[in-house]
């Protein structure tokens, strides 16, 4: 799994941070999403939930094949 964020369409709602705070943060300057790191396998569900809860669609998941 690979997470991608598009700060150009982020609205700063913060649902990603509330759902997966070890993966996402918000910039202090503009409140937009910041990807802290790619999720580990055990965090996949939380990362997918954050993607689904994002009101602007600024977060996407790409499944990587081994």
CHARMM-style PDB file with segment names, atoms N, HN, CA, C and O in Angstrom:
ATOM      1  N   UNK     1       0.841  -1.175   0.000  1.00  0.00      PROA
ATOM      2  CA  UNK     1       0.000   0.000   0.000  1.00  0.00      PROA
ATOM      3  C   UNK     1       0.883   1.235   0.000  1.00  0.00      PROA
ATOM      4  O   UNK     1       1.900   1.306   0.690  1.00  0.00      PROA
ATOM      5  N   UNK     2       0.459   2.201  -0.798  1.00  0.00      PROA
ATOM      6  HN  UNK     2      -0.367   2.142  -1.359  1.00  0.00      PROA
ATOM      7  CA  UNK     2       1.160   3.482  -0.840  1.00  0.00      PROA
ATOM      8  C   UNK     2       0.121   4.590  -0.751  1.00  0.00      PROA
ATOM      9  O   UNK     2      -0.854   4.594  -1.503  1.00  0.00      PROA
ATOM     10  N   UNK     3       0.325   5.522   0.159  1.00  0.00      PROA
ATOM     11  HN  UNK     3       1.117   5.518   0.770  1.00  0.00      PROA
ATOM     12  CA  UNK     3      -0.563   6.654   0.350  1.00  0.00      PROA
ATOM     13  C   UNK     3      -0.037   7.846  -0.440  1.00  0.00      PROA
ATOM     14  O   UNK     3       1.161   8.130  -0.440  1.00  0.00      PROA
ATOM     15  N   UNK     4      -0.950   8.532  -1.108  1.00  0.00      PROA
ATOM     16  HN  UNK     4      -1.923   8.301  -1.107  1.00  0.00      PROA
ATOM     17  CA  UNK     4      -0.622   9.762  -1.827  1.00  0.00      PROA
ATOM     18  C   UNK     4      -1.535  10.858  -1.300  1.00  0.00      PROA
ATOM     19  O   UNK     4      -2.715  10.615  -1.048  1.00  0.00      PROA
ATOM     20  N   UNK     5      -1.004  12.055  -1.133  1.00  0.00      PROA
ATOM     21  HN  UNK     5      -0.045  12.252  -1.338  1.00  0.00      PROA
ATOM     22  CA  UNK     5      -1.816  13.188  -0.711  1.00  0.00      PROA
ATOM     23  C   UNK     5      -1.690  14.308  -1.736  1.00  0.00      PROA
ATOM     24  O   UNK     5      -0.625  14.519  -2.317  1.00  0.00      PROA
ATOM     25  N   UNK     6      -2.788  15.018  -1.949  1.00  0.00      PROA
ATOM     26  HN  UNK     6      -3.653  14.846  -1.478  1.00  0.00      PROA
ATOM     27  CA  UNK     6      -2.814  16.152  -2.865  1.00  0.00      PROA
ATOM     28  C   UNK     6      -3.187  17.389  -2.058  1.00  0.00      PROA
ATOM     29  O   UNK     6      -4.362  17.656  -1.806  1.00  0.00      PROA
ATOM     30  N   UNK     7      -2.165  18.135  -1.662  1.00  0.00      PROA
ATOM     31  HN  UNK     7      -1.211  17.918  -1.867  1.00  0.00      PROA
ATOM     32  CA  UNK     7      -2.392  19.315  -0.834  1.00  0.00      PROA
ATOM     33  C   UNK     7      -3.170  20.398  -1.580  1.00  0.00      PROA
ATOM     34  O   UNK     7      -3.763  21.274  -0.949  1.00  0.00      PROA
ATOM     35  N   UNK     8      -3.177  20.350  -2.903  1.00  0.00      PROA
ATOM     36  HN  UNK     8      -2.696  19.638  -3.415  1.00  0.00      PROA
ATOM     37  CA  UNK     8      -3.898  21.354  -3.685  1.00  0.00      PROA
ATOM     38  C   UNK     8      -5.418  21.234  -3.517  1.00  0.00      PROA
ATOM     39  O   UNK     8      -6.139  22.218  -3.681  1.00  0.00      PROA
ATOM     40  N   UNK     9      -5.904  20.034  -3.192  1.00  0.00      PROA
ATOM     41  HN  UNK     9      -5.319  19.234  -3.059  1.00  0.00      PROA
ATOM     42  CA  UNK     9      -7.355  19.879  -3.013  1.00  0.00      PROA
ATOM     43  C   UNK     9      -7.750  19.639  -1.554  1.00  0.00      PROA
ATOM     44  O   UNK     9      -8.937  19.507  -1.255  1.00  0.00      PROA
ATOM     45  N   UNK    10      -6.788  19.580  -0.655  1.00  0.00      PROA
ATOM     46  HN  UNK    10      -5.824  19.687  -0.898  1.00  0.00      PROA
ATOM     47  CA  UNK    10      -7.068  19.396   0.771  1.00  0.00      PROA
ATOM     48  C   UNK    10      -7.830  20.611   1.303  1.00  0.00      PROA
ATOM     49  O   UNK    10      -7.495  21.753   0.990  1.00  0.00      PROA
ATOM     50  N   UNK    11      -8.855  20.348   2.108  1.00  0.00      PROA
ATOM     51  HN  UNK    11      -9.127  19.420   2.362  1.00  0.00      PROA
ATOM     52  CA  UNK    11      -9.637  21.448   2.701  1.00  0.00      PROA
ATOM     53  C   UNK    11      -9.309  21.648   4.187  1.00  0.00      PROA
ATOM     54  O   UNK    11      -9.873  22.531   4.833  1.00  0.00      PROA
ATOM     55  N   UNK    12      -8.395  20.827   4.730  1.00  0.00      PROA
ATOM     56  HN  UNK    12      -7.937  20.110   4.206  1.00  0.00      PROA
ATOM     57  CA  UNK    12      -7.961  21.007   6.114  1.00  0.00      PROA
ATOM     58  C   UNK    12      -8.951  20.538   7.161  1.00  0.00      PROA
ATOM     59  O   UNK    12      -8.914  21.024   8.292  1.00  0.00      PROA
ATOM     60  N   UNK    13      -9.833  19.612   6.824  1.00  0.00      PROA
ATOM     61  HN  UNK    13      -9.863  19.217   5.906  1.00  0.00      PROA
ATOM     62  CA  UNK    13     -10.833  19.124   7.781  1.00  0.00      PROA
ATOM     63  C   UNK    13     -10.198  18.357   8.943  1.00  0.00      PROA
ATOM     64  O   UNK    13     -10.731  18.368  10.053  1.00  0.00      PROA
ATOM     65  N   UNK    14      -9.084  17.704   8.703  1.00  0.00      PROA
ATOM     66  HN  UNK    14      -8.651  17.695   7.802  1.00  0.00      PROA
ATOM     67  CA  UNK    14      -8.363  17.008   9.774  1.00  0.00      PROA
ATOM     68  C   UNK    14      -8.849  15.607  10.100  1.00  0.00      PROA
ATOM     69  O   UNK    14      -8.394  15.015  11.079  1.00  0.00      PROA
ATOM     70  N   UNK    15      -9.755  15.067   9.310  1.00  0.00      PROA
ATOM     71  HN  UNK    15     -10.125  15.548   8.515  1.00  0.00      PROA
ATOM     72  CA  UNK    15     -10.245  13.715   9.571  1.00  0.00      PROA
ATOM     73  C   UNK    15      -9.114  12.689   9.495  1.00  0.00      PROA
ATOM     74  O   UNK    15      -9.120  11.699  10.227  1.00  0.00      PROA
ATOM     75  N   UNK    16      -8.159  12.922   8.623  1.00  0.00      PROA
ATOM     76  HN  UNK    16      -8.155  13.726   8.028  1.00  0.00      PROA
ATOM     77  CA  UNK    16      -7.033  11.997   8.482  1.00  0.00      PROA
ATOM     78  C   UNK    16      -6.212  11.945   9.777  1.00  0.00      PROA
ATOM     79  O   UNK    16      -5.799  10.870  10.211  1.00  0.00      PROA
ATOM     80  N   UNK    17      -5.982  13.093  10.380  1.00  0.00      PROA
ATOM     81  HN  UNK    17      -6.318  13.966  10.028  1.00  0.00      PROA
ATOM     82  CA  UNK    17      -5.198  13.174  11.612  1.00  0.00      PROA
ATOM     83  C   UNK    17      -5.940  12.508  12.765  1.00  0.00      PROA
ATOM     84  O   UNK    17      -5.334  11.825  13.590  1.00  0.00      PROA
ATOM     85  N   UNK    18      -7.248  12.710  12.819  1.00  0.00      PROA
ATOM     86  HN  UNK    18      -7.740  13.266  12.149  1.00  0.00      PROA
ATOM     87  CA  UNK    18      -8.041  12.082  13.875  1.00  0.00      PROA
ATOM     88  C   UNK    18      -8.096  10.567  13.723  1.00  0.00      PROA
ATOM     89  O   UNK    18      -8.170   9.843  14.716  1.00  0.00      PROA
ATOM     90  N   UNK    19      -8.061  10.091  12.491  1.00  0.00      PROA
ATOM     91  HN  UNK    19      -8.001  10.679  11.685  1.00  0.00      PROA
ATOM     92  CA  UNK    19      -8.184   8.663  12.213  1.00  0.00      PROA
ATOM     93  C   UNK    19      -6.844   7.930  12.292  1.00  0.00      PROA
ATOM     94  O   UNK    19      -6.779   6.809  12.798  1.00  0.00      PROA
ATOM     95  N   UNK    20      -5.788   8.550  11.801  1.00  0.00      PROA
ATOM     96  HN  UNK    20      -5.841   9.460  11.390  1.00  0.00      PROA
ATOM     97  CA  UNK    20      -4.467   7.907  11.759  1.00  0.00      PROA
ATOM     98  C   UNK    20      -3.375   8.931  12.086  1.00  0.00      PROA
ATOM     99  O   UNK    20      -2.634   9.348  11.196  1.00  0.00      PROA
ATOM    100  N   UNK    21      -3.272   9.335  13.350  1.00  0.00      PROA
ATOM    101  HN  UNK    21      -3.874   8.996  14.073  1.00  0.00      PROA
ATOM    102  CA  UNK    21      -2.324  10.392  13.722  1.00  0.00      PROA
ATOM    103  C   UNK    21      -0.853  10.023  13.591  1.00  0.00      PROA
ATOM    104  O   UNK    21      -0.001  10.911  13.588  1.00  0.00      PROA
ATOM    105  N   UNK    22      -0.537   8.751  13.482  1.00  0.00      PROA
ATOM    106  HN  UNK    22      -1.230   8.030  13.484  1.00  0.00      PROA
ATOM    107  CA  UNK    22       0.857   8.358  13.284  1.00  0.00      PROA
ATOM    108  C   UNK    22       1.266   8.441  11.817  1.00  0.00      PROA
ATOM    109  O   UNK    22       2.449   8.360  11.488  1.00  0.00      PROA
ATOM    110  N   UNK    23       0.280   8.604  10.942  1.00  0.00      PROA
ATOM    111  HN  UNK    23      -0.681   8.671  11.209  1.00  0.00      PROA
ATOM    112  CA  UNK    23       0.548   8.648   9.504  1.00  0.00      PROA
ATOM    113  C   UNK    23       0.369  10.055   8.942  1.00  0.00      PROA
ATOM    114  O   UNK    23       1.109  10.477   8.053  1.00  0.00      PROA
ATOM    115  N   UNK    24      -0.632  10.787   9.475  1.00  0.00      PROA
ATOM    116  HN  UNK    24      -1.233  10.445  10.198  1.00  0.00      PROA
ATOM    117  CA  UNK    24      -0.960  12.112   8.952  1.00  0.00      PROA
ATOM    118  C   UNK    24      -0.827  13.183  10.022  1.00  0.00      PROA
ATOM    119  O   UNK    24      -0.970  12.925  11.217  1.00  0.00      PROA
ATOM    120  N   UNK    25      -0.550  14.380   9.558  1.00  0.00      PROA
ATOM    121  HN  UNK    25      -0.433  14.589   8.587  1.00  0.00      PROA
ATOM    122  CA  UNK    25      -0.556  15.560  10.414  1.00  0.00      PROA
ATOM    123  C   UNK    25      -1.114  16.705   9.581  1.00  0.00      PROA
ATOM    124  O   UNK    25      -1.411  16.541   8.397  1.00  0.00      PROA
ATOM    125  N   UNK    26      -1.253  17.864  10.211  1.00  0.00      PROA
ATOM    126  HN  UNK    26      -1.012  17.997  11.172  1.00  0.00      PROA
ATOM    127  CA  UNK    26      -1.676  19.058   9.508  1.00  0.00      PROA
ATOM    128  C   UNK    26      -0.598  20.114   9.679  1.00  0.00      PROA
ATOM    129  O   UNK    26      -0.029  20.270  10.760  1.00  0.00      PROA
ATOM    130  N   UNK    27      -0.327  20.831   8.611  1.00  0.00      PROA
ATOM    131  HN  UNK    27      -0.789  20.704   7.734  1.00  0.00      PROA
ATOM    132  CA  UNK    27       0.663  21.890   8.629  1.00  0.00      PROA
ATOM    133  C   UNK    27       0.218  23.011   9.567  1.00  0.00      PROA
ATOM    134  O   UNK    27      -0.946  23.412   9.555  1.00  0.00      PROA
ATOM    135  N   UNK    28       1.134  23.506  10.364  1.00  0.00      PROA
ATOM    136  HN  UNK    28       2.080  23.180  10.373  1.00  0.00      PROA
ATOM    137  CA  UNK    28       0.819  24.618  11.262  1.00  0.00      PROA
ATOM    138  C   UNK    28       0.584  25.909  10.478  1.00  0.00      PROA
ATOM    139  O   UNK    28      -0.137  26.794  10.939  1.00  0.00      PROA
ATOM    140  N   UNK    29       1.188  26.016   9.304  1.00  0.00      PROA
ATOM    141  HN  UNK    29       1.774  25.297   8.929  1.00  0.00      PROA
ATOM    142  CA  UNK    29       1.061  27.237   8.509  1.00  0.00      PROA
ATOM    143  C   UNK    29      -0.315  27.370   7.853  1.00  0.00      PROA
ATOM    144  O   UNK    29      -0.936  28.432   7.915  1.00  0.00      PROA
ATOM    145  N   UNK    30      -0.793  26.281   7.219  1.00  0.00      PROA
ATOM    146  HN  UNK    30      -0.288  25.419   7.168  1.00  0.00      PROA
ATOM    147  CA  UNK    30      -2.031  26.394   6.451  1.00  0.00      PROA
ATOM    148  C   UNK    30      -3.090  25.353   6.810  1.00  0.00      PROA
ATOM    149  O   UNK    30      -4.189  25.384   6.257  1.00  0.00      PROA
ATOM    150  N   UNK    31      -2.782  24.435   7.722  1.00  0.00      PROA
ATOM    151  HN  UNK    31      -1.889  24.410   8.171  1.00  0.00      PROA
ATOM    152  CA  UNK    31      -3.744  23.433   8.158  1.00  0.00      PROA
ATOM    153  C   UNK    31      -3.973  22.295   7.193  1.00  0.00      PROA
ATOM    154  O   UNK    31      -4.859  21.468   7.410  1.00  0.00      PROA
ATOM    155  N   UNK    32      -3.194  22.235   6.135  1.00  0.00      PROA
ATOM    156  HN  UNK    32      -2.474  22.907   5.959  1.00  0.00      PROA
ATOM    157  CA  UNK    32      -3.362  21.195   5.127  1.00  0.00      PROA
ATOM    158  C   UNK    32      -2.631  19.917   5.519  1.00  0.00      PROA
ATOM    159  O   UNK    32      -1.719  19.927   6.345  1.00  0.00      PROA
ATOM    160  N   UNK    33      -3.055  18.825   4.909  1.00  0.00      PROA
ATOM    161  HN  UNK    33      -3.797  18.817   4.238  1.00  0.00      PROA
ATOM    162  CA  UNK    33      -2.531  17.500   5.227  1.00  0.00      PROA
ATOM    163  C   UNK    33      -1.013  17.416   5.009  1.00  0.00      PROA
ATOM    164  O   UNK    33      -0.462  17.994   4.072  1.00  0.00      PROA
ATOM    165  N   UNK    34      -0.375  16.683   5.901  1.00  0.00      PROA
ATOM    166  HN  UNK    34      -0.823  16.214   6.661  1.00  0.00      PROA
ATOM    167  CA  UNK    34       1.045  16.355   5.791  1.00  0.00      PROA
ATOM    168  C   UNK    34       1.150  14.848   5.987  1.00  0.00      PROA
ATOM    169  O   UNK    34       0.698  14.319   7.002  1.00  0.00      PROA
ATOM    170  N   UNK    35       1.742  14.163   5.026  1.00  0.00      PROA
ATOM    171  HN  UNK    35       2.110  14.593   4.202  1.00  0.00      PROA
ATOM    172  CA  UNK    35       1.982  12.732   5.158  1.00  0.00      PROA
ATOM    173  C   UNK    35       3.285  12.550   5.922  1.00  0.00      PROA
ATOM    174  O   UNK    35       4.354  12.916   5.434  1.00  0.00      PROA
ATOM    175  N   UNK    36       3.193  11.986   7.121  1.00  0.00      PROA
ATOM    176  HN  UNK    36       2.324  11.689   7.518  1.00  0.00      PROA
ATOM    177  CA  UNK    36       4.380  11.804   7.962  1.00  0.00      PROA
ATOM    178  C   UNK    36       5.236  10.651   7.467  1.00  0.00      PROA
ATOM    179  O   UNK    36       6.465  10.730   7.466  1.00  0.00      PROA
ATOM    180  N   UNK    37       4.570   9.570   7.043  1.00  0.00      PROA
ATOM    181  HN  UNK    37       3.572   9.506   7.044  1.00  0.00      PROA
ATOM    182  CA  UNK    37       5.287   8.384   6.553  1.00  0.00      PROA
ATOM    183  C   UNK    37       4.271   7.444   5.924  1.00  0.00      PROA
ATOM    184  O   UNK    37       3.065   7.590   6.122  1.00  0.00      PROA
ATOM    185  N   UNK    38       4.764   6.497   5.177  1.00  0.00      PROA
ATOM    186  HN  UNK    38       5.744   6.379   5.015  1.00  0.00      PROA
ATOM    187  CA  UNK    38       3.908   5.472   4.598  1.00  0.00      PROA
ATOM    188  C   UNK    38       3.484   4.505   5.713  1.00  0.00      PROA
ATOM    189  O   UNK    38       4.275   4.221   6.613  1.00  0.00      PROA
ATOM    190  N   UNK    39       2.258   4.003   5.662  1.00  0.00      PROA
ATOM    191  HN  UNK    39       1.616   4.234   4.930  1.00  0.00      PROA
ATOM    192  CA  UNK    39       1.781   3.115   6.727  1.00  0.00      PROA
ATOM    193  C   UNK    39       2.430   1.742   6.685  1.00  0.00      PROA
ATOM    194  O   UNK    39       2.800   1.238   5.625  1.00  0.00      PROA
ATOM    195  N   UNK    40       2.557   1.155   7.858  1.00  0.00      PROA
ATOM    196  HN  UNK    40       2.256   1.565   8.720  1.00  0.00      PROA
ATOM    197  CA  UNK    40       3.007  -0.228   7.966  1.00  0.00      PROA
ATOM    198  C   UNK    40       1.793  -1.122   7.728  1.00  0.00      PROA
ATOM    199  O   UNK    40       0.658  -0.647   7.743  1.00  0.00      PROA
ATOM    200  N   UNK    41       2.026  -2.391   7.513  1.00  0.00      PROA
ATOM    201  HN  UNK    41       2.948  -2.778   7.501  1.00  0.00      PROA
ATOM    202  CA  UNK    41       0.938  -3.328   7.205  1.00  0.00      PROA
ATOM    203  C   UNK    41      -0.155  -3.304   8.274  1.00  0.00      PROA
ATOM    204  O   UNK    41      -1.340  -3.372   7.948  1.00  0.00      PROA
ATOM    205  N   UNK    42       0.232  -3.210   9.534  1.00  0.00      PROA
ATOM    206  HN  UNK    42       1.194  -3.155   9.799  1.00  0.00      PROA
ATOM    207  CA  UNK    42      -0.736  -3.217  10.635  1.00  0.00      PROA
ATOM    208  C   UNK    42      -1.595  -1.952  10.657  1.00  0.00      PROA
ATOM    209  O   UNK    42      -2.626  -1.922  11.329  1.00  0.00      PROA
ATOM    210  N   UNK    43      -1.190  -0.918   9.940  1.00  0.00      PROA
ATOM    211  HN  UNK    43      -0.352  -0.942   9.394  1.00  0.00      PROA
ATOM    212  CA  UNK    43      -1.915   0.348   9.920  1.00  0.00      PROA
ATOM    213  C   UNK    43      -2.764   0.524   8.659  1.00  0.00      PROA
ATOM    214  O   UNK    43      -3.354   1.584   8.449  1.00  0.00      PROA
ATOM    215  N   UNK    44      -2.824  -0.491   7.840  1.00  0.00      PROA
ATOM    216  HN  UNK    44      -2.344  -1.352   8.011  1.00  0.00      PROA
ATOM    217  CA  UNK    44      -3.516  -0.394   6.554  1.00  0.00      PROA
ATOM    218  C   UNK    44      -4.985  -0.024   6.718  1.00  0.00      PROA
ATOM    219  O   UNK    44      -5.497   0.806   5.966  1.00  0.00      PROA
ATOM    220  N   UNK    45      -5.663  -0.617   7.676  1.00  0.00      PROA
ATOM    221  HN  UNK    45      -5.247  -1.291   8.287  1.00  0.00      PROA
ATOM    222  CA  UNK    45      -7.083  -0.329   7.874  1.00  0.00      PROA
ATOM    223  C   UNK    45      -7.310   1.128   8.257  1.00  0.00      PROA
ATOM    224  O   UNK    45      -8.223   1.773   7.742  1.00  0.00      PROA
ATOM    225  N   UNK    46      -6.494   1.640   9.144  1.00  0.00      PROA
ATOM    226  HN  UNK    46      -5.752   1.117   9.563  1.00  0.00      PROA
ATOM    227  CA  UNK    46      -6.624   3.041   9.560  1.00  0.00      PROA
ATOM    228  C   UNK    46      -6.325   3.984   8.397  1.00  0.00      PROA
ATOM    229  O   UNK    46      -6.993   5.006   8.241  1.00  0.00      PROA
ATOM    230  N   UNK    47      -5.332   3.650   7.587  1.00  0.00      PROA
ATOM    231  HN  UNK    47      -4.790   2.820   7.714  1.00  0.00      PROA
ATOM    232  CA  UNK    47      -4.993   4.481   6.430  1.00  0.00      PROA
ATOM    233  C   UNK    47      -6.134   4.488   5.413  1.00  0.00      PROA
ATOM    234  O   UNK    47      -6.459   5.534   4.851  1.00  0.00      PROA
ATOM    235  N   UNK    48      -6.732   3.338   5.180  1.00  0.00      PROA
ATOM    236  HN  UNK    48      -6.467   2.489   5.637  1.00  0.00      PROA
ATOM    237  CA  UNK    48      -7.876   3.261   4.253  1.00  0.00      PROA
ATOM    238  C   UNK    48      -9.080   4.033   4.802  1.00  0.00      PROA
ATOM    239  O   UNK    48      -9.788   4.699   4.047  1.00  0.00      PROA
ATOM    240  N   UNK    49      -9.307   3.945   6.099  1.00  0.00      PROA
ATOM    241  HN  UNK    49      -8.731   3.404   6.712  1.00  0.00      PROA
ATOM    242  CA  UNK    49     -10.420   4.677   6.700  1.00  0.00      PROA
ATOM    243  C   UNK    49     -10.207   6.185   6.564  1.00  0.00      PROA
ATOM    244  O   UNK    49     -11.146   6.919   6.253  1.00  0.00      PROA
ATOM    245  N   UNK    50      -8.986   6.645   6.793  1.00  0.00      PROA
ATOM    246  HN  UNK    50      -8.224   6.050   7.045  1.00  0.00      PROA
ATOM    247  CA  UNK    50      -8.672   8.064   6.640  1.00  0.00      PROA
ATOM    248  C   UNK    50      -8.928   8.520   5.204  1.00  0.00      PROA
ATOM    249  O   UNK    50      -9.421   9.624   4.973  1.00  0.00      PROA
ATOM    250  N   UNK    51      -8.592   7.667   4.251  1.00  0.00      PROA
ATOM    251  HN  UNK    51      -8.191   6.770   4.439  1.00  0.00      PROA
ATOM    252  CA  UNK    51      -8.833   7.976   2.846  1.00  0.00      PROA
ATOM    253  C   UNK    51     -10.329   8.123   2.578  1.00  0.00      PROA
ATOM    254  O   UNK    51     -10.754   9.054   1.892  1.00  0.00      PROA
ATOM    255  N   UNK    52     -11.110   7.220   3.110  1.00  0.00      PROA
ATOM    256  HN  UNK    52     -10.765   6.464   3.667  1.00  0.00      PROA
ATOM    257  CA  UNK    52     -12.554   7.245   2.895  1.00  0.00      PROA
ATOM    258  C   UNK    52     -13.223   8.430   3.587  1.00  0.00      PROA
ATOM    259  O   UNK    52     -14.220   8.949   3.086  1.00  0.00      PROA
ATOM    260  N   UNK    53     -12.693   8.862   4.722  1.00  0.00      PROA
ATOM    261  HN  UNK    53     -11.882   8.441   5.128  1.00  0.00      PROA
ATOM    262  CA  UNK    53     -13.288   9.958   5.482  1.00  0.00      PROA
ATOM    263  C   UNK    53     -12.885  11.346   4.982  1.00  0.00      PROA
ATOM    264  O   UNK    53     -13.490  12.346   5.370  1.00  0.00      PROA
ATOM    265  N   UNK    54     -11.883  11.408   4.138  1.00  0.00      PROA
ATOM    266  HN  UNK    54     -11.391  10.596   3.824  1.00  0.00      PROA
ATOM    267  CA  UNK    54     -11.409  12.704   3.640  1.00  0.00      PROA
ATOM    268  C   UNK    54     -12.503  13.357   2.780  1.00  0.00      PROA
ATOM    269  O   UNK    54     -12.847  12.833   1.720  1.00  0.00      PROA
ATOM    270  N   UNK    55     -13.052  14.501   3.231  1.00  0.00      PROA
ATOM    271  HN  UNK    55     -12.772  14.926   4.092  1.00  0.00      PROA
ATOM    272  CA  UNK    55     -14.160  15.117   2.509  1.00  0.00      PROA
ATOM    273  C   UNK    55     -13.792  15.680   1.139  1.00  0.00      PROA
ATOM    274  O   UNK    55     -14.660  15.820   0.277  1.00  0.00      PROA
ATOM    275  N   UNK    56     -12.531  16.002   0.929  1.00  0.00      PROA
ATOM    276  HN  UNK    56     -11.825  15.888   1.629  1.00  0.00      PROA
ATOM    277  CA  UNK    56     -12.127  16.587  -0.352  1.00  0.00      PROA
ATOM    278  C   UNK    56     -11.522  15.569  -1.308  1.00  0.00      PROA
ATOM    279  O   UNK    56     -11.299  15.871  -2.481  1.00  0.00      PROA
ATOM    280  N   UNK    57     -11.253  14.360  -0.811  1.00  0.00      PROA
ATOM    281  HN  UNK    57     -11.433  14.115   0.142  1.00  0.00      PROA
ATOM    282  CA  UNK    57     -10.623  13.350  -1.665  1.00  0.00      PROA
ATOM    283  C   UNK    57      -9.133  13.596  -1.893  1.00  0.00      PROA
ATOM    284  O   UNK    57      -8.563  13.160  -2.893  1.00  0.00      PROA
ATOM    285  N   UNK    58      -8.524  14.292  -0.963  1.00  0.00      PROA
ATOM    286  HN  UNK    58      -8.986  14.647  -0.151  1.00  0.00      PROA
ATOM    287  CA  UNK    58      -7.106  14.645  -1.106  1.00  0.00      PROA
ATOM    288  C   UNK    58      -6.160  13.483  -0.833  1.00  0.00      PROA
ATOM    289  O   UNK    58      -4.971  13.570  -1.140  1.00  0.00      PROA
ATOM    290  N   UNK    59      -6.672  12.400  -0.260  1.00  0.00      PROA
ATOM    291  HN  UNK    59      -7.638  12.330  -0.010  1.00  0.00      PROA
ATOM    292  CA  UNK    59      -5.841  11.246   0.073  1.00  0.00      PROA
ATOM    293  C   UNK    59      -6.262  10.075  -0.793  1.00  0.00      PROA
ATOM    294  O   UNK    59      -7.451   9.789  -0.933  1.00  0.00      PROA
ATOM    295  N   UNK    60      -5.282   9.402  -1.371  1.00  0.00      PROA
ATOM    296  HN  UNK    60      -4.316   9.635  -1.257  1.00  0.00      PROA
ATOM    297  CA  UNK    60      -5.581   8.213  -2.168  1.00  0.00      PROA
ATOM    298  C   UNK    60      -4.639   7.093  -1.777  1.00  0.00      PROA
ATOM    299  O   UNK    60      -3.548   7.323  -1.255  1.00  0.00      PROA
ATOM    300  N   UNK    61      -5.090   5.864  -2.043  1.00  0.00      PROA
ATOM    301  HN  UNK    61      -5.977   5.677  -2.466  1.00  0.00      PROA
ATOM    302  CA  UNK    61      -4.314   4.671  -1.730  1.00  0.00      PROA
ATOM    303  C   UNK    61      -4.026   3.929  -3.024  1.00  0.00      PROA
ATOM    304  O   UNK    61      -4.916   3.706  -3.845  1.00  0.00      PROA
ATOM    305  N   UNK    62      -2.780   3.557  -3.184  1.00  0.00      PROA
ATOM    306  HN  UNK    62      -2.058   3.738  -2.517  1.00  0.00      PROA
ATOM    307  CA  UNK    62      -2.396   2.708  -4.312  1.00  0.00      PROA
ATOM    308  C   UNK    62      -1.885   1.398  -3.716  1.00  0.00      PROA
ATOM    309  O   UNK    62      -0.954   1.388  -2.911  1.00  0.00      PROA
ATOM    310  N   UNK    63      -2.502   0.309  -4.121  1.00  0.00      PROA
ATOM    311  HN  UNK    63      -3.258   0.317  -4.775  1.00  0.00      PROA
ATOM    312  CA  UNK    63      -2.048  -0.988  -3.652  1.00  0.00      PROA
ATOM    313  C   UNK    63      -0.841  -1.420  -4.463  1.00  0.00      PROA
ATOM    314  O   UNK    63      -0.884  -1.476  -5.692  1.00  0.00      PROA
ATOM    315  N   UNK    64       0.236  -1.724  -3.754  1.00  0.00      PROA
ATOM    316  HN  UNK    64       0.272  -1.678  -2.756  1.00  0.00      PROA
ATOM    317  CA  UNK    64       1.466  -2.169  -4.402  1.00  0.00      PROA
ATOM    318  C   UNK    64       1.508  -3.698  -4.390  1.00  0.00      PROA
ATOM    319  O   UNK    64       1.219  -4.334  -3.377  1.00  0.00      PROA
ATOM    320  N   UNK    65       1.864  -4.254  -5.505  1.00  0.00      PROA
ATOM    321  HN  UNK    65       2.098  -3.737  -6.328  1.00  0.00      PROA
ATOM    322  CA  UNK    65       2.012  -5.699  -5.577  1.00  0.00      PROA
ATOM    323  C   UNK    65       3.444  -6.067  -5.227  1.00  0.00      PROA
ATOM    324  O   UNK    65       4.391  -5.386  -5.619  1.00  0.00      PROA
ATOM    325  N   UNK    66       3.584  -7.156  -4.483  1.00  0.00      PROA
ATOM    326  HN  UNK    66       2.814  -7.709  -4.164  1.00  0.00      PROA
ATOM    327  CA  UNK    66       4.936  -7.603  -4.078  1.00  0.00      PROA
ATOM    328  C   UNK    66       5.661  -8.226  -5.225  1.00  0.00      PROA
ATOM    329  OT1 UNK    66       6.804  -8.658  -5.072  1.00  0.00      PROA
TER     330      UNK     66
END
